[in-house]
Coordinates of C-alpha atoms in Angstrom, one line a residue:
M658 CA -88.5 41.4 -106.3
N659 CA -87.2 38.9 -103.8
H660 CA -86.0 41.2 -101.0
D661 CA -85.1 38.3 -98.7
F662 CA -82.8 36.7 -101.2
F663 CA -80.8 39.9 -101.8
M664 CA -80.7 40.7 -98.1
K665 CA -79.2 37.3 -97.5
E666 CA -76.5 38.3 -100.0
A667 CA -75.9 41.5 -98.0
V668 CA -75.7 39.5 -94.8
K669 CA -73.0 37.3 -96.4
E670 CA -71.0 40.5 -97.1
A671 CA -71.5 41.7 -93.5
K672 CA -70.2 38.3 -92.2
K673 CA -67.3 38.5 -94.6
G674 CA -66.3 41.9 -93.1
L675 CA -66.7 40.6 -89.5
K676 CA -64.5 37.6 -90.3
K677 CA -61.8 40.0 -91.6
G678 CA -61.9 42.0 -88.3
G679 CA -64.2 44.7 -89.5
I680 CA -67.7 46.0 -88.8
P681 CA -70.5 43.6 -89.8
I682 CA -72.4 45.7 -92.3
G683 CA -73.0 44.5 -95.9
A684 CA -74.6 45.9 -99.0
V685 CA -75.5 44.7 -102.5
L686 CA -76.6 46.8 -105.5
V687 CA -79.2 45.1 -107.8
R688 CA -80.2 46.1 -111.3
D689 CA -82.8 44.3 -113.3
G690 CA -82.9 41.5 -110.7
K691 CA -79.1 40.9 -110.8
I692 CA -76.4 41.8 -108.3
I693 CA -74.0 44.2 -110.0
G694 CA -72.1 45.2 -106.9
K695 CA -71.3 43.9 -103.4
G696 CA -69.5 45.4 -100.5
H697 CA -68.9 45.4 -96.8
N698 CA -67.6 47.9 -94.3
K699 CA -63.8 48.1 -94.7
R700 CA -63.0 51.0 -92.6
V701 CA -60.8 48.9 -90.3
Q702 CA -59.3 46.7 -93.0
K703 CA -58.3 49.5 -95.3
K704 CA -57.8 52.2 -92.6
S705 CA -60.4 54.2 -94.4
A706 CA -62.6 57.0 -93.3
I707 CA -65.3 56.4 -95.9
L708 CA -65.5 52.7 -96.8
H709 CA -68.9 51.9 -95.4
A710 CA -70.7 49.0 -96.9
E711 CA -72.8 51.0 -99.3
M712 CA -69.7 53.0 -100.5
D713 CA -67.7 49.9 -101.0
C714 CA -70.7 48.3 -102.9
L715 CA -71.0 51.4 -105.2
E716 CA -67.2 51.3 -105.8
N717 CA -67.3 47.6 -106.7
A718 CA -70.2 48.1 -109.1
G719 CA -67.9 50.4 -111.1
R720 CA -68.9 53.4 -113.2
L721 CA -72.4 53.4 -114.3
K722 CA -74.5 55.8 -116.4
A723 CA -76.9 57.9 -114.4
R724 CA -79.9 56.2 -116.0
D725 CA -78.5 52.8 -114.8
Y726 CA -78.5 53.8 -111.2
E727 CA -82.1 54.9 -111.6
K728 CA -83.0 51.2 -112.2
C729 CA -81.2 49.9 -109.1
V730 CA -82.0 48.8 -105.6
M731 CA -79.6 49.2 -102.8
Y732 CA -79.8 46.5 -100.1
S733 CA -78.0 47.3 -96.8
T734 CA -78.0 45.3 -93.6
L735 CA -78.2 48.5 -91.7
S736 CA -79.9 51.9 -92.1
P737 CA -77.6 54.0 -94.2
C738 CA -75.7 56.9 -92.5
S739 CA -75.7 60.4 -93.8
M740 CA -72.7 59.8 -96.1
C741 CA -74.2 56.7 -97.7
S742 CA -77.6 58.2 -97.9
G743 CA -76.0 61.1 -99.7
A744 CA -74.4 58.8 -102.3
I745 CA -77.8 57.1 -102.8
I746 CA -79.5 60.4 -103.3
L747 CA -76.7 61.7 -105.6
Y748 CA -77.1 58.7 -107.9
K749 CA -80.9 58.7 -107.7
I750 CA -81.2 55.1 -106.6
P751 CA -85.0 54.9 -106.2
L752 CA -85.3 52.0 -103.7
V753 CA -83.3 51.2 -100.6
V754 CA -84.1 48.0 -98.6
I755 CA -82.6 47.9 -95.2
G756 CA -82.1 44.9 -92.9
E757 CA -82.8 46.9 -89.7
N758 CA -82.7 50.4 -88.1
E759 CA -83.0 49.4 -84.5
T760 CA -79.2 49.4 -83.7
F761 CA -78.6 52.5 -85.8
K762 CA -81.0 54.8 -87.7
G763 CA -79.6 57.0 -90.4
P764 CA -81.4 60.0 -91.8
E765 CA -84.2 57.9 -93.2
E766 CA -86.8 60.7 -93.2
Y767 CA -84.6 62.8 -95.4
L768 CA -83.7 59.8 -97.6
K769 CA -87.4 59.1 -98.1
K770 CA -87.8 62.4 -99.9
F771 CA -85.7 61.0 -102.7
A772 CA -86.1 57.2 -102.5
K773 CA -88.5 54.6 -101.2
V774 CA -87.1 52.9 -98.1
I775 CA -88.2 49.5 -97.0
N776 CA -87.2 48.1 -93.6
L777 CA -87.2 44.3 -93.4
N778 CA -86.7 44.4 -89.7
N779 CA -84.5 41.3 -90.1
E780 CA -83.6 39.5 -86.9
E781 CA -80.2 38.2 -88.3
C782 CA -79.2 41.7 -89.1
K783 CA -80.2 42.9 -85.7
S784 CA -78.4 40.1 -83.8
L785 CA -75.2 40.6 -85.9
M786 CA -75.0 44.3 -85.0
K787 CA -76.1 43.9 -81.3
E788 CA -73.4 41.3 -80.7
F789 CA -70.8 43.4 -82.5
I790 CA -71.7 46.6 -80.6
K791 CA -71.6 44.7 -77.3
K792 CA -68.1 43.3 -78.1
S793 CA -66.6 46.4 -79.7
P794 CA -68.4 49.5 -78.5
E795 CA -65.4 51.8 -79.1
L796 CA -65.0 50.7 -82.7
W797 CA -68.7 51.0 -83.3
N798 CA -68.8 54.5 -81.9
E799 CA -65.9 55.5 -84.1
D800 CA -67.8 54.1 -87.2
I801 CA -70.9 56.2 -86.5
G802 CA -68.9 59.3 -85.5
V803 CA -69.6 59.3 -81.8

């Protein structure tokens, strides 16, 4: 599977969110080598408590059968938080590919009990988040519950 291609799609989502005044985190859900859902963090835009990129991506993929999720890969530009990791675990998504976990590390050790986690250590993902955190520390802290 071409992880770099799908991560670039997740980065496009992150940039879309940033352009709309939100937090630059993006996600895509892939099944059988095809993107079936895309999303980006919309907490600011929708005044939402829960619309992280992974949650938005799952919502945009629509209702799937349990066995369909088991054939999926979740790509996220950032290590998933507890809420998003919970959704990944609930739907038994077996593989999670993250852009980076340097600026934020979710409960990856717990997530690894249920899914394989690959960290691409992507420089573009890191720089997007570092720049955003530097410019908007209060908004970032709100997003991660600090």
